[in-house]
mmCIF file of C-alpha atoms and ligand atoms in Angstrom:
data_model
loop_
_atom_site.group_PDB
_atom_site.id
_atom_site.type_symbol
_atom_site.label_atom_id
_atom_site.label_comp_id
_atom_site.label_asym_id
_atom_site.label_seq_id
_atom_site.Cartn_x
_atom_site.Cartn_y
_atom_site.Cartn_z
ATOM 1 C CA MET A 300 7.467 -14.219 33.338
ATOM 2 C CA ASN A 301 6.683 -17.292 31.278
ATOM 3 C CA LYS A 302 6.194 -17.194 27.502
ATOM 4 C CA GLN A 303 2.399 -17.217 27.741
ATOM 5 C CA GLU A 304 2.515 -14.165 30.032
ATOM 6 C CA ILE A 305 4.896 -12.315 27.710
ATOM 7 C CA ALA A 306 2.647 -13.046 24.715
ATOM 8 C CA GLU A 307 -0.378 -11.790 26.662
ATOM 9 C CA MET A 308 1.492 -8.629 27.678
ATOM 10 C CA LEU A 309 2.390 -7.915 24.035
ATOM 11 C CA ARG A 310 -1.198 -8.523 22.915
ATOM 12 C CA ASN A 311 -2.425 -6.210 25.635
ATOM 13 C CA ALA A 312 -0.002 -3.531 24.398
ATOM 14 C CA VAL A 313 -1.608 -3.828 20.949
ATOM 15 C CA LEU A 314 -5.150 -3.671 22.326
ATOM 16 C CA THR A 315 -4.509 -0.734 24.679
ATOM 17 C CA GLN A 316 -1.915 1.103 22.523
ATOM 18 C CA THR A 317 0.385 1.203 25.539
ATOM 19 C CA PRO A 318 4.084 0.612 24.869
ATOM 20 C CA ILE A 319 5.978 -1.760 27.145
ATOM 21 C CA THR A 320 9.576 -2.137 28.318
ATOM 22 C CA GLN A 321 11.723 -4.383 26.125
ATOM 23 C CA ILE A 322 11.488 -8.036 27.227
ATOM 24 C CA SER A 323 15.278 -8.334 26.958
ATOM 25 C CA GLN A 324 15.616 -5.700 29.692
ATOM 26 C CA ASN A 325 13.448 -7.580 32.156
ATOM 27 C CA GLU A 326 14.238 -11.215 31.491
ATOM 28 C CA MET A 327 17.683 -12.580 32.408
ATOM 29 C CA VAL A 328 17.514 -15.171 29.655
ATOM 30 C CA PHE A 329 15.357 -14.621 26.575
ATOM 31 C CA SER A 330 16.641 -16.520 23.547
ATOM 32 C CA LEU A 331 15.653 -16.261 19.891
ATOM 33 C CA SER A 332 13.885 -19.586 20.177
ATOM 34 C CA ASP A 333 11.931 -18.269 23.211
ATOM 35 C CA ALA A 334 11.004 -15.216 21.116
ATOM 36 C CA LYS A 335 9.733 -17.401 18.252
ATOM 37 C CA GLU A 336 7.590 -19.340 20.724
ATOM 38 C CA VAL A 337 6.169 -16.087 22.103
ATOM 39 C CA GLN A 338 5.308 -15.002 18.557
ATOM 40 C CA ALA A 339 3.541 -18.347 17.947
ATOM 41 C CA ILE A 340 1.564 -18.001 21.198
ATOM 42 C CA GLY A 341 0.619 -14.446 20.164
ATOM 43 C CA LEU A 342 -0.788 -15.806 16.897
ATOM 44 C CA GLN A 343 -2.745 -18.433 18.811
ATOM 45 C CA LEU A 344 -4.209 -15.748 21.097
ATOM 46 C CA ALA A 345 -5.258 -13.693 18.065
ATOM 47 C CA LEU A 346 -6.898 -16.708 16.392
ATOM 48 C CA GLU A 347 -8.743 -17.588 19.610
ATOM 49 C CA ALA A 348 -10.026 -13.996 19.660
ATOM 50 C CA GLY A 349 -11.550 -14.521 16.195
ATOM 51 C CA GLU A 350 -8.780 -13.097 13.996
ATOM 52 C CA THR A 351 -7.792 -14.747 10.687
ATOM 53 C CA LEU A 352 -4.286 -15.500 9.458
ATOM 54 C CA CYS A 353 -3.904 -14.123 5.922
ATOM 55 C CA GLY A 354 -0.182 -14.155 5.236
ATOM 56 C CA TYR A 355 3.409 -13.806 6.282
ATOM 57 C CA LYS A 356 5.986 -11.047 6.308
ATOM 58 C CA MET A 357 9.706 -10.856 6.125
ATOM 59 C CA GLY A 358 11.389 -7.963 7.873
ATOM 60 C CA LEU A 359 14.848 -6.420 7.990
ATOM 61 C CA THR A 360 15.714 -7.691 4.510
ATOM 62 C CA SER A 361 17.296 -4.412 3.358
ATOM 63 C CA LYS A 362 20.362 -2.584 4.677
ATOM 64 C CA ALA A 363 18.256 0.567 5.089
ATOM 65 C CA LYS A 364 15.805 -1.191 7.411
ATOM 66 C CA GLN A 365 18.535 -2.975 9.352
ATOM 67 C CA LYS A 366 20.359 0.310 10.028
ATOM 68 C CA ASP A 367 17.031 1.956 10.838
ATOM 69 C CA VAL A 368 16.440 -0.227 13.905
ATOM 70 C CA ASN A 369 19.986 -1.461 14.593
ATOM 71 C CA VAL A 370 19.112 -5.137 14.127
ATOM 72 C CA PHE A 371 21.066 -6.875 11.378
ATOM 73 C CA GLU A 372 19.237 -10.110 10.609
ATOM 74 C CA PRO A 373 16.146 -10.909 8.517
ATOM 75 C CA ILE A 374 13.134 -11.837 10.638
ATOM 76 C CA GLN A 375 9.668 -13.179 9.914
ATOM 77 C CA GLY A 376 6.172 -12.664 11.235
ATOM 78 C CA TYR A 377 2.528 -13.220 10.366
ATOM 79 C CA LEU A 378 -0.244 -11.050 8.910
ATOM 80 C CA LEU A 379 -3.816 -10.978 10.168
ATOM 81 C CA ARG A 380 -6.809 -10.032 8.018
ATOM 82 C CA SER A 381 -7.580 -7.180 10.433
ATOM 83 C CA PHE A 382 -4.224 -5.565 9.518
ATOM 84 C CA GLU A 383 -5.439 -4.808 5.994
ATOM 85 C CA ILE A 384 -5.889 -1.096 5.242
ATOM 86 C CA PRO A 385 -8.543 -0.172 2.672
ATOM 87 C CA LYS A 386 -7.000 1.078 -0.582
ATOM 88 C CA ALA A 387 -6.956 4.863 -0.943
ATOM 89 C CA GLY A 388 -7.904 4.694 2.658
ATOM 90 C CA VAL A 389 -7.788 6.128 6.057
ATOM 91 C CA LEU A 390 -5.341 4.830 8.624
ATOM 92 C CA LYS A 391 -6.839 4.875 12.108
ATOM 93 C CA MET A 392 -4.318 6.337 14.555
ATOM 94 C CA ASN A 393 -6.361 5.456 17.645
ATOM 95 C CA THR A 394 -5.450 1.780 17.253
ATOM 96 C CA ARG A 395 -1.672 2.408 17.044
ATOM 97 C CA ILE A 396 1.191 3.564 19.245
ATOM 98 C CA HIS A 397 3.893 5.161 17.033
ATOM 99 C CA PRO A 398 3.338 3.817 13.518
ATOM 100 C CA ARG A 399 5.755 4.022 10.608
ATOM 101 C CA VAL A 400 5.234 3.159 6.945
ATOM 102 C CA GLU A 401 7.544 1.344 4.544
ATOM 103 C CA PRO A 402 7.280 0.537 0.821
ATOM 104 C CA GLU A 403 7.332 -3.177 0.081
ATOM 105 C CA VAL A 404 6.881 -5.769 -2.633
ATOM 106 C CA ALA A 405 4.019 -8.208 -1.954
ATOM 107 C CA VAL A 406 3.860 -11.652 -3.520
ATOM 108 C CA VAL A 407 0.940 -14.059 -3.933
ATOM 109 C CA LEU A 408 1.520 -17.672 -4.968
ATOM 110 C CA LYS A 409 -0.597 -19.929 -7.190
ATOM 111 C CA LYS A 410 0.741 -23.080 -5.509
ATOM 112 C CA ASP A 411 2.063 -23.936 -2.062
ATOM 113 C CA LEU A 412 5.789 -23.461 -1.528
ATOM 114 C CA ILE A 413 6.988 -26.276 0.668
ATOM 115 C CA GLY A 414 10.565 -26.301 1.933
ATOM 116 C CA PRO A 415 13.219 -27.246 2.728
ATOM 117 C CA GLY A 416 15.288 -26.767 -0.380
ATOM 118 C CA VAL A 417 13.081 -24.175 -2.103
ATOM 119 C CA THR A 418 15.086 -22.390 -4.836
ATOM 120 C CA LEU A 419 14.594 -19.045 -6.561
ATOM 121 C CA ARG A 420 13.352 -20.948 -9.624
ATOM 122 C CA ASP A 421 10.723 -22.691 -7.447
ATOM 123 C CA VAL A 422 9.529 -19.270 -6.271
ATOM 124 C CA VAL A 423 9.302 -17.922 -9.840
ATOM 125 C CA ASN A 424 7.378 -21.020 -10.970
ATOM 126 C CA ALA A 425 4.914 -20.629 -8.094
ATOM 127 C CA LEU A 426 4.138 -16.928 -8.665
ATOM 128 C CA GLU A 427 0.545 -15.816 -9.158
ATOM 129 C CA GLY A 428 1.329 -12.153 -8.740
ATOM 130 C CA ILE A 429 3.746 -9.480 -7.549
ATOM 131 C CA TYR A 430 2.154 -6.292 -6.243
ATOM 132 C CA PRO A 431 3.180 -2.842 -5.013
ATOM 133 C CA ALA A 432 2.526 -2.768 -1.274
ATOM 134 C CA LEU A 433 3.124 -0.852 1.903
ATOM 135 C CA GLU A 434 3.472 -2.014 5.461
ATOM 136 C CA ILE A 435 2.706 -0.245 8.723
ATOM 137 C CA VAL A 436 5.081 -1.233 11.515
ATOM 138 C CA ASP A 437 4.233 -0.194 15.059
ATOM 139 C CA SER A 438 6.600 -1.519 17.688
ATOM 140 C CA ARG A 439 4.951 -2.361 20.984
ATOM 141 C CA TYR A 440 8.161 -1.275 22.747
ATOM 142 C CA GLU A 441 8.888 2.105 24.260
ATOM 143 C CA LYS A 442 10.656 4.544 21.924
ATOM 144 C CA PHE A 443 10.556 1.975 19.073
ATOM 145 C CA ILE A 444 13.776 0.449 20.475
ATOM 146 C CA PHE A 445 14.352 -3.323 20.671
ATOM 147 C CA LYS A 446 16.801 -6.176 20.266
ATOM 148 C CA LEU A 447 16.388 -9.040 17.811
ATOM 149 C CA GLU A 448 14.584 -11.271 20.346
ATOM 150 C CA ASP A 449 12.205 -8.460 21.366
ATOM 151 C CA VAL A 450 11.094 -7.669 17.826
ATOM 152 C CA VAL A 451 10.605 -11.344 16.935
ATOM 153 C CA ALA A 452 8.409 -11.844 20.016
ATOM 154 C CA ASP A 453 6.471 -8.723 18.955
ATOM 155 C CA ASN A 454 5.551 -10.289 15.592
ATOM 156 C CA THR A 455 8.173 -8.085 13.901
ATOM 157 C CA SER A 456 6.171 -4.922 14.708
ATOM 158 C CA ALA A 457 3.453 -5.950 12.203
ATOM 159 C CA SER A 458 0.428 -3.654 12.371
ATOM 160 C CA GLY A 459 -0.989 -2.990 8.912
ATOM 161 C CA PHE A 460 -0.545 -3.492 5.195
ATOM 162 C CA MET A 461 -1.973 -2.448 1.843
ATOM 163 C CA VAL A 462 -1.518 -4.389 -1.390
ATOM 164 C CA GLY A 463 -1.991 -2.665 -4.747
ATOM 165 C CA ARG A 464 -4.118 -3.787 -7.677
ATOM 166 C CA VAL A 465 -1.509 -3.862 -10.452
ATOM 167 C CA ASN A 466 0.107 -7.250 -10.990
ATOM 168 C CA LEU A 467 3.772 -6.620 -11.858
ATOM 169 C CA LEU A 468 4.433 -10.238 -12.880
ATOM 170 C CA PRO A 469 4.567 -9.385 -16.624
ATOM 171 C CA GLU A 470 7.363 -6.926 -15.727
ATOM 172 C CA LEU A 471 9.312 -9.384 -13.568
ATOM 173 C CA ASN A 472 12.559 -8.783 -15.472
ATOM 174 C CA SER A 473 12.584 -5.097 -14.587
ATOM 175 C CA LEU A 474 11.101 -5.391 -11.070
ATOM 176 C CA ASN A 475 14.376 -4.994 -9.196
ATOM 177 C CA LEU A 476 15.139 -1.600 -10.704
ATOM 178 C CA MET A 477 11.697 0.012 -10.538
ATOM 179 C CA GLY A 478 11.950 3.413 -8.861
ATOM 180 C CA ILE A 479 9.817 3.939 -5.757
ATOM 181 C CA LEU A 480 9.091 7.189 -3.961
ATOM 182 C CA VAL A 481 7.583 7.737 -0.534
ATOM 183 C CA ARG A 482 5.893 11.111 -0.089
ATOM 184 C CA LYS A 483 4.731 12.644 3.172
ATOM 185 C CA ASN A 484 2.361 15.551 2.656
ATOM 186 C CA GLY A 485 3.590 15.841 -0.927
ATOM 187 C CA ARG A 486 7.309 15.971 -0.092
ATOM 188 C CA ILE A 487 9.586 13.094 -1.142
ATOM 189 C CA VAL A 488 11.036 11.555 2.037
ATOM 190 C CA GLU A 489 12.427 8.219 0.781
ATOM 191 C CA THR A 490 13.489 6.749 -2.561
ATOM 192 C CA GLY A 491 14.454 3.196 -3.419
ATOM 193 C CA ALA A 492 14.139 0.154 -5.631
ATOM 194 C CA PRO A 493 13.122 -3.457 -4.887
ATOM 195 C CA ALA A 494 16.730 -4.631 -5.415
ATOM 196 C CA ALA A 495 17.402 -3.189 -1.951
ATOM 197 C CA VAL A 496 15.619 -6.289 -0.589
ATOM 198 C CA LEU A 497 18.331 -8.972 -0.528
ATOM 199 C CA GLY A 498 19.222 -8.036 -4.129
ATOM 200 C CA ASP A 499 15.879 -9.510 -5.242
ATOM 201 C CA PRO A 500 12.654 -9.580 -3.159
ATOM 202 C CA LEU A 501 11.896 -13.078 -4.474
ATOM 203 C CA LEU A 502 14.889 -14.300 -2.452
ATOM 204 C CA SER A 503 12.977 -13.115 0.590
ATOM 205 C CA VAL A 504 10.119 -15.482 -0.365
ATOM 206 C CA MET A 505 12.619 -18.319 -0.822
ATOM 207 C CA TYR A 506 14.129 -17.571 2.591
ATOM 208 C CA LEU A 507 10.671 -17.536 4.193
ATOM 209 C CA ALA A 508 9.633 -20.876 2.651
ATOM 210 C CA ASN A 509 12.813 -22.577 3.842
ATOM 211 C CA SER A 510 12.595 -21.013 7.264
ATOM 212 C CA LEU A 511 8.917 -22.035 7.710
ATOM 213 C CA ALA A 512 9.940 -25.585 6.772
ATOM 214 C CA GLU A 513 12.002 -25.712 9.969
ATOM 215 C CA GLU A 514 8.673 -25.412 11.823
ATOM 216 C CA SER A 515 7.030 -27.937 9.430
ATOM 217 C CA LYS A 516 5.035 -25.112 7.807
ATOM 218 C CA SER A 517 4.810 -23.894 4.211
ATOM 219 C CA ILE A 518 3.616 -20.796 2.353
ATOM 220 C CA PRO A 519 0.103 -21.653 1.136
ATOM 221 C CA ALA A 520 -1.154 -20.525 -2.253
ATOM 222 C CA GLY A 521 -3.229 -17.348 -2.106
ATOM 223 C CA VAL A 522 -1.813 -15.758 1.042
ATOM 224 C CA VAL A 523 -0.024 -12.390 1.045
ATOM 225 C CA VAL A 524 3.744 -12.414 1.536
ATOM 226 C CA LEU A 525 5.413 -9.091 2.336
ATOM 227 C CA THR A 526 9.072 -9.280 1.397
ATOM 228 C CA GLY A 527 10.458 -6.506 3.642
ATOM 229 C CA GLY A 528 10.868 -2.746 3.684
ATOM 230 C CA ILE A 529 12.764 -1.320 0.707
ATOM 231 C CA THR A 530 13.708 1.946 2.420
ATOM 232 C CA GLN A 531 13.917 3.172 5.985
ATOM 233 C CA SER A 532 10.495 3.398 7.535
ATOM 234 C CA VAL A 533 8.798 6.804 7.723
ATOM 235 C CA SER A 534 7.006 7.987 10.846
ATOM 236 C CA PHE A 535 3.775 9.948 10.510
ATOM 237 C CA GLU A 536 1.206 11.645 12.679
ATOM 238 C CA MET A 537 -2.477 12.441 12.712
ATOM 239 C CA GLY A 538 -3.415 14.375 9.574
ATOM 240 C CA ASP A 539 -0.383 13.296 7.534
ATOM 241 C CA ARG A 540 -0.940 12.089 3.977
ATOM 242 C CA ILE A 541 1.346 9.264 2.842
ATOM 243 C CA GLU A 542 1.843 8.193 -0.770
ATOM 244 C CA VAL A 543 3.974 5.277 -1.934
ATOM 245 C CA GLU A 544 4.487 5.813 -5.641
ATOM 246 C CA TRP A 545 5.472 3.069 -8.063
ATOM 247 C CA PRO A 546 5.685 3.696 -11.826
ATOM 248 C CA GLN A 547 2.440 1.687 -12.222
ATOM 249 C CA GLU A 548 0.394 2.653 -9.134
ATOM 250 C CA VAL A 549 0.252 4.954 -6.136
ATOM 251 C CA LEU A 550 -0.758 3.556 -2.737
ATOM 252 C CA SER A 551 -1.907 6.206 -0.293
ATOM 253 C CA PHE A 552 -3.619 6.900 2.997
ATOM 254 C CA THR A 553 -4.367 9.712 5.390
ATOM 255 C CA ALA A 554 -3.695 9.198 9.083
ATOM 256 C CA GLU A 555 -6.834 10.117 11.042
HETATM 257 O O1 LIG B 836 10.824 -4.700 7.520
HETATM 258 C C1 LIG B 836 10.149 -4.866 8.558
HETATM 259 O O2 LIG B 836 8.951 -5.086 8.505
HETATM 260 C C2 LIG B 836 10.872 -4.762 9.858
HETATM 261 C C3 LIG B 836 10.027 -4.955 11.048
HETATM 262 C C4 LIG B 836 10.802 -4.917 12.316
HETATM 263 C C5 LIG B 836 11.546 -3.680 12.561
HETATM 264 C C6 LIG B 836 10.684 -2.475 12.643
HETATM 265 O O3 LIG B 836 9.792 -2.416 13.485
HETATM 266 O O4 LIG B 836 10.924 -1.540 11.881
HETATM 267 MG MG1 LIG B 837 8.096 -4.452 6.683
#
């Protein structure tokens, strides 16, 4: 299969909620650079279908997430406006395959971050806001199993996100140690703190800016940047109620 065909197959898996066999199992040679090209074609297909790009995500930036899926390198993907879940909302299960939720830190910038050479100080100076967030990942591969190249081609399993209302920027100095709980049907199933993300989630933004620079892209002001799952992801089913609790705000949804 060529890269266009692989991208179309992945898009079809999203649209029909039908998981596919891992690309790495079928293709003799499928490199990381091939996978990045497939991801870029997938974005193009979505834009041609009328979708809007609204941000970027980093993935596998915490040890918990890396162990979760047995892939040990940070990865990046894109966010579409249609991924956004209404706050205090309902998560539609009929558009997903086997979704999981993870607590994240979201960042919005007041000025473009243009690499290469972006430093942590540059990120701090560019911050408009830091928000509690959650991401829905939904691998398009059977049994949620993949290699690095597969998950990159699959836009890092991106499927949904919710960004809170409370801007944590005034509390930047204590961000890394804020305690976060994930509850499923009232029971605590994960606990963590933003420091789990590369020691500081803002390093994830720095990494993203410098990595986008290799493709002559930047992080524009105003877009959402998800910095990566803080804990292992949590699977859920129809009827489950999920709450991601920060000291300042609770993000929640019911899967219907
Ligand atoms: O943190 C992430 O968003 C990781 C995404 C890729 C792995 C997964 O599907 O869990
Ligand atoms: Mg994530």
